[in-house]
PDB file of C-alpha atoms in Angstrom:
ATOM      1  CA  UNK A1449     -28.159  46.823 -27.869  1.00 61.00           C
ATOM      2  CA  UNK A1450     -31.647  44.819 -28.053  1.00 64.00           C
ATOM      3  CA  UNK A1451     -30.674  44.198 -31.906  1.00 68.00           C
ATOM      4  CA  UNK A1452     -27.034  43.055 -30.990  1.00 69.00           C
ATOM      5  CA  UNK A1453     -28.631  40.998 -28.268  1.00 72.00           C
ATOM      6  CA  UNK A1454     -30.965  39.217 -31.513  1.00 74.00           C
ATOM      7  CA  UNK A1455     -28.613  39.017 -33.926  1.00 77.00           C
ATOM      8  CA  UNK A1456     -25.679  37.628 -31.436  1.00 75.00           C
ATOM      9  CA  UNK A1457     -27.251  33.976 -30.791  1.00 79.00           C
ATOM     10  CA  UNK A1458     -27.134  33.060 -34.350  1.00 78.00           C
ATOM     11  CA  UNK A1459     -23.810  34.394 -34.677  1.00 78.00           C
ATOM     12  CA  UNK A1460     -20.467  31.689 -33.969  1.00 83.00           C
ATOM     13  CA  UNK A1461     -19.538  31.368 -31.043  1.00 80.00           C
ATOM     14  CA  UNK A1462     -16.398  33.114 -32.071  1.00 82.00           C
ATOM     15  CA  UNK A1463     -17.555  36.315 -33.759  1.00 80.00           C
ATOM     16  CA  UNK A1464     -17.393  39.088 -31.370  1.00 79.00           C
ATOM     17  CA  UNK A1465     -19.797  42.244 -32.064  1.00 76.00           C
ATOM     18  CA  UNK A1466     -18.272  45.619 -30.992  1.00 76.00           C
ATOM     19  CA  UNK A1467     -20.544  48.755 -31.320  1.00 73.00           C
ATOM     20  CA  UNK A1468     -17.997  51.327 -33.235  1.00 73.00           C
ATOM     21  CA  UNK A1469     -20.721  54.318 -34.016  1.00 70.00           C
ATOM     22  CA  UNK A1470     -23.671  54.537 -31.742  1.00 69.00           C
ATOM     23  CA  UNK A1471     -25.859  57.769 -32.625  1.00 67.00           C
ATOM     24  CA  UNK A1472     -28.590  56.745 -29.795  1.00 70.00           C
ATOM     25  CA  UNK A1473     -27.163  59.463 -27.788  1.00 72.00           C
ATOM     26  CA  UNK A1474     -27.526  61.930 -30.369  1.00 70.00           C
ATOM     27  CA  UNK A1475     -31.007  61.371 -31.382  1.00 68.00           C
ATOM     28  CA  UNK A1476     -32.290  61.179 -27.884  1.00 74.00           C
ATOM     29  CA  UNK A1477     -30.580  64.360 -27.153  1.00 74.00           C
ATOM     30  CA  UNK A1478     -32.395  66.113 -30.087  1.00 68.00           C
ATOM     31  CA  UNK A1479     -36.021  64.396 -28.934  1.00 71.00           C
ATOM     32  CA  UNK A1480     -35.084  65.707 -25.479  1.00 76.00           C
ATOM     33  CA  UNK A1481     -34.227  69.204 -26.748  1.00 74.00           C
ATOM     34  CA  UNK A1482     -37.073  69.786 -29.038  1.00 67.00           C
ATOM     35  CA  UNK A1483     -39.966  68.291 -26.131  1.00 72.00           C
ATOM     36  CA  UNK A1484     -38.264  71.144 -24.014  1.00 78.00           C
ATOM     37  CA  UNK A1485     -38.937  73.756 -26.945  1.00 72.00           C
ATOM     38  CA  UNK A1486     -42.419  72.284 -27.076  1.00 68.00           C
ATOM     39  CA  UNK A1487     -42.798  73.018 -23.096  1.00 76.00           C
ATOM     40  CA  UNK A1488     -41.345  76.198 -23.602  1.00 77.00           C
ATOM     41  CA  UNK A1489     -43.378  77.682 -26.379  1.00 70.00           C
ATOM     42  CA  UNK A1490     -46.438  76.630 -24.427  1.00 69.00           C
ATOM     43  CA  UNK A1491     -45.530  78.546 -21.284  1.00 77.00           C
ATOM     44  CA  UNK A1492     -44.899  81.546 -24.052  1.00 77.00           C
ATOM     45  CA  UNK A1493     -48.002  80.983 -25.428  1.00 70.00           C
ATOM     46  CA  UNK A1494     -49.892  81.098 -21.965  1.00 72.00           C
ATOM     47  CA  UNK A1495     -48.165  83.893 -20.658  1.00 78.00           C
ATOM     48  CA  UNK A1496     -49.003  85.997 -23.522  1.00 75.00           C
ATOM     49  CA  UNK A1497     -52.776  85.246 -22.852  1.00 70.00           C
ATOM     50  CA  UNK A1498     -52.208  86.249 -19.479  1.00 73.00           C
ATOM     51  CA  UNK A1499     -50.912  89.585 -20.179  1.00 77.00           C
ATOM     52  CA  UNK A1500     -53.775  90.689 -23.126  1.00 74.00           C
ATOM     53  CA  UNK A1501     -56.854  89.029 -21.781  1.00 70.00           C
ATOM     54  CA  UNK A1502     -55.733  90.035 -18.324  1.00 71.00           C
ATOM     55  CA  UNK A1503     -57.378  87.979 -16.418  1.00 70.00           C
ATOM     56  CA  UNK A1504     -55.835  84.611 -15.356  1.00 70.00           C
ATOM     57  CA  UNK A1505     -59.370  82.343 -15.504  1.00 72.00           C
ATOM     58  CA  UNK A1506     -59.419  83.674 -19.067  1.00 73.00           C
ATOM     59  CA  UNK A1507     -56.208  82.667 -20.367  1.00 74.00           C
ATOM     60  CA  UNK A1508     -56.875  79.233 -18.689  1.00 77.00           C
ATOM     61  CA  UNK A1509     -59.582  78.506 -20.731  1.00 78.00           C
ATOM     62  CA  UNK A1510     -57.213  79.491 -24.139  1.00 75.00           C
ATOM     63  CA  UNK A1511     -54.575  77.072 -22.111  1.00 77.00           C
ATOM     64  CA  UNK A1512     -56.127  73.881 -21.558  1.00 80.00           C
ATOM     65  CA  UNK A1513     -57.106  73.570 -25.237  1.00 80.00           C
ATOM     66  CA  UNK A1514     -53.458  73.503 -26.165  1.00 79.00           C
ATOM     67  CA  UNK A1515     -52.845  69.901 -23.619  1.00 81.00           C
ATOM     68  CA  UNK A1516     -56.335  68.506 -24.339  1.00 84.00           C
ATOM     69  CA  UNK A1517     -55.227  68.841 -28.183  1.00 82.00           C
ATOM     70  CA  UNK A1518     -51.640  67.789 -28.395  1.00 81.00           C
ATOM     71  CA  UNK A1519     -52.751  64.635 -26.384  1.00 83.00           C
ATOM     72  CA  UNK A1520     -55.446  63.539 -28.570  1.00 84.00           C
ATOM     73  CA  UNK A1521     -53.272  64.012 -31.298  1.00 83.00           C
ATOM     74  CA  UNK A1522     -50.596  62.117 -29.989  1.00 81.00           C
ATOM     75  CA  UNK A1523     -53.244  59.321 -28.734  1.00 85.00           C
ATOM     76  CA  UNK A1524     -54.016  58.894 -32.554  1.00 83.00           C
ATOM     77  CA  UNK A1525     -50.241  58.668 -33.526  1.00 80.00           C
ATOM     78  CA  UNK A1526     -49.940  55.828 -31.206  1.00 81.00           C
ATOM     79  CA  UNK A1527     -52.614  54.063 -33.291  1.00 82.00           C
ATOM     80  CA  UNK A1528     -51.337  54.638 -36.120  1.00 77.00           C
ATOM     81  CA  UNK A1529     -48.013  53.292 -35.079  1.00 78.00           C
ATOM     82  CA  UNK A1530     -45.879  57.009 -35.177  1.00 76.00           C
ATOM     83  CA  UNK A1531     -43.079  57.822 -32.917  1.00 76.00           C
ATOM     84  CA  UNK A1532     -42.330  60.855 -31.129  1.00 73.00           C
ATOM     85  CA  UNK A1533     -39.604  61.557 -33.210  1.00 74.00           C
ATOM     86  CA  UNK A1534     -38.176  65.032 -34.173  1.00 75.00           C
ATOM     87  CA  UNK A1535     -40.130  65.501 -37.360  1.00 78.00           C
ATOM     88  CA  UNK A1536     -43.605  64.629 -35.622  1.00 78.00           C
ATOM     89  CA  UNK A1537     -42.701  66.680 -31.934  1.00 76.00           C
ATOM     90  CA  UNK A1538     -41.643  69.348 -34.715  1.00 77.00           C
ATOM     91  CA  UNK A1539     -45.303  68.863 -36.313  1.00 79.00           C
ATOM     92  CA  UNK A1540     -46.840  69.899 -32.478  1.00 78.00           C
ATOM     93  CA  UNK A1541     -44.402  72.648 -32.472  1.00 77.00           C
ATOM     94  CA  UNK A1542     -45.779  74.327 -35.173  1.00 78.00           C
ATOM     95  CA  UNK A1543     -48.957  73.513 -34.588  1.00 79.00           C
ATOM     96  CA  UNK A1544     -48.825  74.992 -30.894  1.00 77.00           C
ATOM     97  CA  UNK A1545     -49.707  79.058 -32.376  1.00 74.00           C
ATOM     98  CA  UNK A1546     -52.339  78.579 -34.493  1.00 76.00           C
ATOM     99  CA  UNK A1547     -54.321  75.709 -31.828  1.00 77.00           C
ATOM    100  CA  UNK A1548     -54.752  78.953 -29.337  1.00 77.00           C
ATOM    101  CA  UNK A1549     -56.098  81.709 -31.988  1.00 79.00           C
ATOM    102  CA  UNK A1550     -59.209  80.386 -32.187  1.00 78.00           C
ATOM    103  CA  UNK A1551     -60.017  79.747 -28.125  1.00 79.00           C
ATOM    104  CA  UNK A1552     -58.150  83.840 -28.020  1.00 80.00           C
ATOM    105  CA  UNK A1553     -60.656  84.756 -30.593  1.00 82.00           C
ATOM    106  CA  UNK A1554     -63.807  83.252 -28.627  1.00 81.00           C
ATOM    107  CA  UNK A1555     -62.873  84.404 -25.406  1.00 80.00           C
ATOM    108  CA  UNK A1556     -62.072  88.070 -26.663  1.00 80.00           C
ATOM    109  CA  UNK A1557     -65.302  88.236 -28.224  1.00 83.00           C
ATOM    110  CA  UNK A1558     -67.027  87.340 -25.161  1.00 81.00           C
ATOM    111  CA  UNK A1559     -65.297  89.692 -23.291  1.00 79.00           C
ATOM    112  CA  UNK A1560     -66.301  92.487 -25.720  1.00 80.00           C
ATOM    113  CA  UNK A1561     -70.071  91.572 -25.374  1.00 81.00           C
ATOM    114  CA  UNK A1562     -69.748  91.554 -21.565  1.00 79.00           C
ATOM    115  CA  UNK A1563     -67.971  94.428 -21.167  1.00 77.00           C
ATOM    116  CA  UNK A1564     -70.846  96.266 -23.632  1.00 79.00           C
ATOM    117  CA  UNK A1565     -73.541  94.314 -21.840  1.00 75.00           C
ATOM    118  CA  UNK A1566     -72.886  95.607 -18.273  1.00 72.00           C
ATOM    119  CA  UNK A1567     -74.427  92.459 -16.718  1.00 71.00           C
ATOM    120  CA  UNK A1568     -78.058  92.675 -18.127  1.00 78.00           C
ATOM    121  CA  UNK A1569     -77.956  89.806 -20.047  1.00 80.00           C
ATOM    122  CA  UNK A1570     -77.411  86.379 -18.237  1.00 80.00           C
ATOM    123  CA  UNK A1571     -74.155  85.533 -19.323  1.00 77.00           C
ATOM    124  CA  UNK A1572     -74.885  81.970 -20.969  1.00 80.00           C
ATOM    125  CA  UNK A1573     -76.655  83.526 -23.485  1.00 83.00           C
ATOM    126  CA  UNK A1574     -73.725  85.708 -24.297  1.00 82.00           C
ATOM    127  CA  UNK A1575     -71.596  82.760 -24.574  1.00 82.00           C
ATOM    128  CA  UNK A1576     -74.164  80.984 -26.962  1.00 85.00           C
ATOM    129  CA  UNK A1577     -74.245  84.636 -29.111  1.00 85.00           C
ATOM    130  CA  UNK A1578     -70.414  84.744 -29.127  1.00 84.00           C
ATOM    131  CA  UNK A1579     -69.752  81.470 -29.956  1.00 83.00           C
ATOM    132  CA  UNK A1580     -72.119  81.605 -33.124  1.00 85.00           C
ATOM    133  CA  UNK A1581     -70.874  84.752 -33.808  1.00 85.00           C
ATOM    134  CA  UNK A1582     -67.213  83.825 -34.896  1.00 84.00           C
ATOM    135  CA  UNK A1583     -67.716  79.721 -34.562  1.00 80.00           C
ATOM    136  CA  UNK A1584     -67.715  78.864 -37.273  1.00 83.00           C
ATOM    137  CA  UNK A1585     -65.190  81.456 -39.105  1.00 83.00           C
ATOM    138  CA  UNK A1586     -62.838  79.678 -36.420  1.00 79.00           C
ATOM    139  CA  UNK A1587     -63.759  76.120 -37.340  1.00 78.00           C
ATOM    140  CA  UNK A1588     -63.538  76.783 -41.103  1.00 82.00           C
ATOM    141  CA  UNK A1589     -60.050  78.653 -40.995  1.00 81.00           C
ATOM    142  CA  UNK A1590     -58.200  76.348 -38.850  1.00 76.00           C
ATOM    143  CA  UNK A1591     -59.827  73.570 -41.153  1.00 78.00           C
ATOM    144  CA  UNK A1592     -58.307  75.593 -44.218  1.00 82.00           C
ATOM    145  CA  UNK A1593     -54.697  75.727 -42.861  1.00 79.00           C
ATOM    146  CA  UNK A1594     -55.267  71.783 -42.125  1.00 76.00           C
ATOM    147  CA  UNK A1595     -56.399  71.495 -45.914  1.00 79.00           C
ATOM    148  CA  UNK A1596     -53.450  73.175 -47.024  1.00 79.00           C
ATOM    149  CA  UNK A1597     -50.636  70.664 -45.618  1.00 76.00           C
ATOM    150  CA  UNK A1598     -52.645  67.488 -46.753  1.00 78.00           C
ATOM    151  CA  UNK A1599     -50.343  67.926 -50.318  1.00 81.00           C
ATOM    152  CA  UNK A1600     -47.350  66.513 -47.785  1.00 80.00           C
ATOM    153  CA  UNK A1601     -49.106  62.972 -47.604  1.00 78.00           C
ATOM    154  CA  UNK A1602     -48.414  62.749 -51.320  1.00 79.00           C
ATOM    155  CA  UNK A1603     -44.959  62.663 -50.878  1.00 78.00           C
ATOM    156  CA  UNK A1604     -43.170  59.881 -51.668  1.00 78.00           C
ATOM    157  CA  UNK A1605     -39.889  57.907 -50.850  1.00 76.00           C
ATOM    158  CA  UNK A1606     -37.272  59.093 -48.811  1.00 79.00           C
ATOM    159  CA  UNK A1607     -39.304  62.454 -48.343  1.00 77.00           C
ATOM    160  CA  UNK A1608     -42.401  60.883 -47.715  1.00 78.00           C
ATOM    161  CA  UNK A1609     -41.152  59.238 -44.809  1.00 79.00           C
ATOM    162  CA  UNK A1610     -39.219  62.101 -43.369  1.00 80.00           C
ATOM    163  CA  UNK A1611     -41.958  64.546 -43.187  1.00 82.00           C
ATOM    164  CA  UNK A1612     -45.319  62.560 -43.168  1.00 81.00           C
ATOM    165  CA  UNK A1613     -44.807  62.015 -39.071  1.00 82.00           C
ATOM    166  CA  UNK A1614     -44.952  66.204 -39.422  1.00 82.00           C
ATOM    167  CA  UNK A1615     -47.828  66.407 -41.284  1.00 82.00           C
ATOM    168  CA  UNK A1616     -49.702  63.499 -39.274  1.00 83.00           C
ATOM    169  CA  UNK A1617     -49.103  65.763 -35.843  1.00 83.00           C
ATOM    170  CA  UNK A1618     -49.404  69.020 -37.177  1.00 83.00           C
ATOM    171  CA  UNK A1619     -52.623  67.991 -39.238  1.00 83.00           C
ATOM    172  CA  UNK A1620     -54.387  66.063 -36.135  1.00 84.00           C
ATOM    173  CA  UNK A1621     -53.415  68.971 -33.262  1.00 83.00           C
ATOM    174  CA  UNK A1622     -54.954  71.268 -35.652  1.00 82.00           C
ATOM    175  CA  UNK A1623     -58.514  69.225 -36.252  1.00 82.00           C
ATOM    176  CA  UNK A1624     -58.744  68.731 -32.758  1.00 84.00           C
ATOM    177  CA  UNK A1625     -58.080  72.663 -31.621  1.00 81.00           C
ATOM    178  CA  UNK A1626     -60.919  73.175 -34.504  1.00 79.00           C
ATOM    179  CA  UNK A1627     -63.211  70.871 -32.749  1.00 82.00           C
ATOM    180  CA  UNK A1628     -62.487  72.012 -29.342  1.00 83.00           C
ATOM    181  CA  UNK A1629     -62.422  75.557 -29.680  1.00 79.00           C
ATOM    182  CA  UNK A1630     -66.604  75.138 -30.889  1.00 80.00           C
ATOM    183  CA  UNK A1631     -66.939  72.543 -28.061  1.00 83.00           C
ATOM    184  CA  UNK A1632     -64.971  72.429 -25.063  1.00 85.00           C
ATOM    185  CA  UNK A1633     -63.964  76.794 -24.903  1.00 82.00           C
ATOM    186  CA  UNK A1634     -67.860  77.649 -25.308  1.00 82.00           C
ATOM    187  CA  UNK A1635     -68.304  75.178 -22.441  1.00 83.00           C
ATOM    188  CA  UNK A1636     -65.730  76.235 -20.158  1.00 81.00           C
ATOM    189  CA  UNK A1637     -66.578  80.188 -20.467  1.00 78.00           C
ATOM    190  CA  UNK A1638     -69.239  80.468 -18.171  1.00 76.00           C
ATOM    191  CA  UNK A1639     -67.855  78.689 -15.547  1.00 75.00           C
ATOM    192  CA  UNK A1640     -64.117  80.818 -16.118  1.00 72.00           C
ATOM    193  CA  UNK A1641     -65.471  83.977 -16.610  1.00 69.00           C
ATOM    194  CA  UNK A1642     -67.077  85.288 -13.534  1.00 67.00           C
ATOM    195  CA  UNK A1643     -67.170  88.473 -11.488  1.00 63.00           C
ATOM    196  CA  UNK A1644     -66.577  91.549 -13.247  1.00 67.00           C
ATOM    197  CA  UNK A1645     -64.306  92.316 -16.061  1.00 68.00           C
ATOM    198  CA  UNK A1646     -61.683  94.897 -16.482  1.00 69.00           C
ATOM    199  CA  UNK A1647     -62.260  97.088 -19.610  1.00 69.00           C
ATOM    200  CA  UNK A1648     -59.903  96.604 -22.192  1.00 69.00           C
ATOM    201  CA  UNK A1649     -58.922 100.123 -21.620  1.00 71.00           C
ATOM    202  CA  UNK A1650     -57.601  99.870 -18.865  1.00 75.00           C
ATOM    203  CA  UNK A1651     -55.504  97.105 -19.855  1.00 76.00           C
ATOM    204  CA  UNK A1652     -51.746  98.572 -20.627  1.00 82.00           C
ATOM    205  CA  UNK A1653     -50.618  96.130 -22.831  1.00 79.00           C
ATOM    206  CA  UNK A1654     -53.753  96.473 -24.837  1.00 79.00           C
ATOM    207  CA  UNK A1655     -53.030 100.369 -25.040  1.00 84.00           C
ATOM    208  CA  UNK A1656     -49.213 100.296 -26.003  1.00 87.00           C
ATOM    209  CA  UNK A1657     -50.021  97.657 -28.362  1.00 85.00           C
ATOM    210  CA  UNK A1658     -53.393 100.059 -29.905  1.00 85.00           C
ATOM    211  CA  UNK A1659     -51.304 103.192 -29.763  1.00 88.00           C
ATOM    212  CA  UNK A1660     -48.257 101.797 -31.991  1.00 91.00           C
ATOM    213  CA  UNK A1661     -50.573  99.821 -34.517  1.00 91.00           C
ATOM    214  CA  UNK A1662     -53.770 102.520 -34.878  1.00 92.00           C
ATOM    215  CA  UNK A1663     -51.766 104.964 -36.514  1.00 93.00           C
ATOM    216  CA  UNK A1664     -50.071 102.596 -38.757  1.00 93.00           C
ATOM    217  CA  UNK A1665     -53.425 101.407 -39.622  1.00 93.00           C
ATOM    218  CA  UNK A1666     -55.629 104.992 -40.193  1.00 95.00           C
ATOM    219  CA  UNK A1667     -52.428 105.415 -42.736  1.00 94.00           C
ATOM    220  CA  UNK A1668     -52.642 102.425 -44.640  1.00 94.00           C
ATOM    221  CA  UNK A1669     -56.660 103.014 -45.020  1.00 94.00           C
ATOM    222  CA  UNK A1670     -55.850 106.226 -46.133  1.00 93.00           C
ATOM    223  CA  UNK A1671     -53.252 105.518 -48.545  1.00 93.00           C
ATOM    224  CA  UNK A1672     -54.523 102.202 -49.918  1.00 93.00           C
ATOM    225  CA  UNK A1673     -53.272 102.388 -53.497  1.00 94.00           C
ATOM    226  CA  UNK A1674     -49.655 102.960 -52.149  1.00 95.00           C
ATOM    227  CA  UNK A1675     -49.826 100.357 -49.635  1.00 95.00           C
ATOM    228  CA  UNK A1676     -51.084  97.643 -52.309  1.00 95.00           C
ATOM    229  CA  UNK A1677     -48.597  98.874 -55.164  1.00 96.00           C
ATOM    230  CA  UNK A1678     -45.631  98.800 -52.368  1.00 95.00           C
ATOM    231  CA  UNK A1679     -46.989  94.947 -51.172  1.00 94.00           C
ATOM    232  CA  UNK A1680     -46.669  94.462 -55.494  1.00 95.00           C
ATOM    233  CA  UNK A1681     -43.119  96.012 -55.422  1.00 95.00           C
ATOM    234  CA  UNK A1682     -41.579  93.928 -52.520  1.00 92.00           C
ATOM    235  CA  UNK A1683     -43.314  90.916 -54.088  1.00 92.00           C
ATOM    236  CA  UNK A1684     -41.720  91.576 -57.503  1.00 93.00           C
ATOM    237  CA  UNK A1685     -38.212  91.770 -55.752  1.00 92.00           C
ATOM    238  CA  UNK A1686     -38.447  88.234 -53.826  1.00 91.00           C
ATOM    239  CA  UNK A1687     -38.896  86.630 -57.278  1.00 90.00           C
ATOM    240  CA  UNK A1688     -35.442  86.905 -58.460  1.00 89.00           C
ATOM    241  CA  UNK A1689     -34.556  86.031 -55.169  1.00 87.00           C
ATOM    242  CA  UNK A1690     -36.426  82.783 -54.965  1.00 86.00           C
ATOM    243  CA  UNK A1691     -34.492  81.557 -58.569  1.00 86.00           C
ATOM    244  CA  UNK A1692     -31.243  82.253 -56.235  1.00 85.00           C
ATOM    245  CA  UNK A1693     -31.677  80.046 -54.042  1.00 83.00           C
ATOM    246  CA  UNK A1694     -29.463  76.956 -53.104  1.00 79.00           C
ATOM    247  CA  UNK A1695     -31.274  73.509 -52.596  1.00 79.00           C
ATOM    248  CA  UNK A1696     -30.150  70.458 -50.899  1.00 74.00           C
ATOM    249  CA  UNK A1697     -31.594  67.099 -49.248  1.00 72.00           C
ATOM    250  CA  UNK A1698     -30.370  68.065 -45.763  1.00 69.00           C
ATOM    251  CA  UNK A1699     -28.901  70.812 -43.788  1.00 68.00           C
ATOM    252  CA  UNK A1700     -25.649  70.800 -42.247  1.00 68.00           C
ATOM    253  CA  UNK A1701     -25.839  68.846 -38.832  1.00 62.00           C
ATOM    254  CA  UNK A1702     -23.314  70.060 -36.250  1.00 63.00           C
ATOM    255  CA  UNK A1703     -24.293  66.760 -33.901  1.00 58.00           C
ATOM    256  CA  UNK A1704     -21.213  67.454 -32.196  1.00 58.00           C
ATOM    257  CA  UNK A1705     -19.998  63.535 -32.140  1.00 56.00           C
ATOM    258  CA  UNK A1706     -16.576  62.427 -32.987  1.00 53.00           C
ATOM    259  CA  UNK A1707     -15.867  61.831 -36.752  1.00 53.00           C
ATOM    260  CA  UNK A1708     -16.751  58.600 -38.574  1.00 50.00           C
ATOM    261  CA  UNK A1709     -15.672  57.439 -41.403  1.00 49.00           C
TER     262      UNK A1709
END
């Protein structure tokens, strides 16, 4: 309508402009639908912390890195001049699981010291020894993963424009979950975690989850050459698999709009 309104003045003053296809209503509809995916798979995300760490100041501090992140990403989009559009929400959306492992990590770690400590030890200095402990493991292997998508930047054309917003979100959420989860989660822990900690033990998703995957995994370290040949075998069978596979531009979009021709 703004564009109509523009191009309308210039236009005689017997020309009439009718809007025949509009697909506003479609595209905000998809924005709309993937921001509420993005909600959702936070509350997911946090809820999951919740139940494994087991204590609700704990998962807080995994939380708030995920808002303090996605908003200095988007901040830095709005410099450079991208719009939350479905490609670069999809970019956060991706982005969301792998911006929490590292806080999980940290604050796990620091659990296992204090649990093992039994309050000896003032508990700064077991947030300074966990947070050099697996630091910088955290910071380098959320840096990898960032390295890895910078090959989408090189795209060109058509492509290049489609997915770069995607690679600009997902690329900035995860440097800033890198930096935070060295700065701002070794920061918050000692003001979080107070009072005394449940043992993991005792924790009953921690046991269902340890009884199903602790047999699985005495097997595979007893049976290593099987479980690398059969890893070899079920690789070997995607290949011919991969050469089947269709290609095209773009999906098939059921928009649900009347047809236009």
């Amino acid at each position: 309508k703004a564009r109509l309104a523009l191009v309308r003045p210039a236009l005689p003053a017997d020309v009439e402009l009718v809007t025949t296809y509009d697909r506003a209503g479609i595209i905000h509809a998809g924005i709309r639908s993937l921001a509420t995916r993005l909600v959702e798979a936070g509350a997911v995300v946090g809820l999951v912390c919740a139940v494994f760490l087991w204590r609700l100041r704990s998962a807080l501090v995994a939380i708030v890195t995920l808002p303090v992140g996605l908003l200095a990403a988007l901040a830095l989009l709005r410099l450079q001049g991208v719009t939350a559009n479905i490609m670069s929400l999809g970019g956060l959306a991706i982005a969301i699981g792998a911006m929490i492992d590292a806080a999980i990590v940290m604050i796990e770690t620091l659990h296992r010291k204090m649990e093992r400590d039994g309050g000896r030890r003032p508990r700064r200095d077991l947030v300074l020894e966990s947070a050099l402990e697996v630091g910088p493991a955290l910071f380098f292997s959320l840096l990898v993963i960032t390295v890895s998508f910078l090959p989408v930047f090189l795209l060109e054309a058509q492509e290049g424009r489609m997915f770069r917003p995607l690679a600009w979100t997902k690329t900035l959420a995860l440097i800033f979950s890198s930096l935070l989860s060295i700065t701002l989660v070794p920061a918050l822990m000692p003001f979080c975690l107070r009072g005394k900690l449940r043992p993991e033990a005792k924790n009953p998703a921690a046991r269902i989850t340890q009884a199903i995957y602790l047999p699985v995994l005495r097997w595979c370290l007893k049976h290593t050459k099987l479980v690398i040949a059969l890893n070899l075998i079920f690789l070997c069978i995607t290949v011919p698999l991969y050469f089947r596979l269709g290609s095209q531009f773009m999906p098939a979009l059921y928009e649900g709009s009347a047809l236009y021709m």
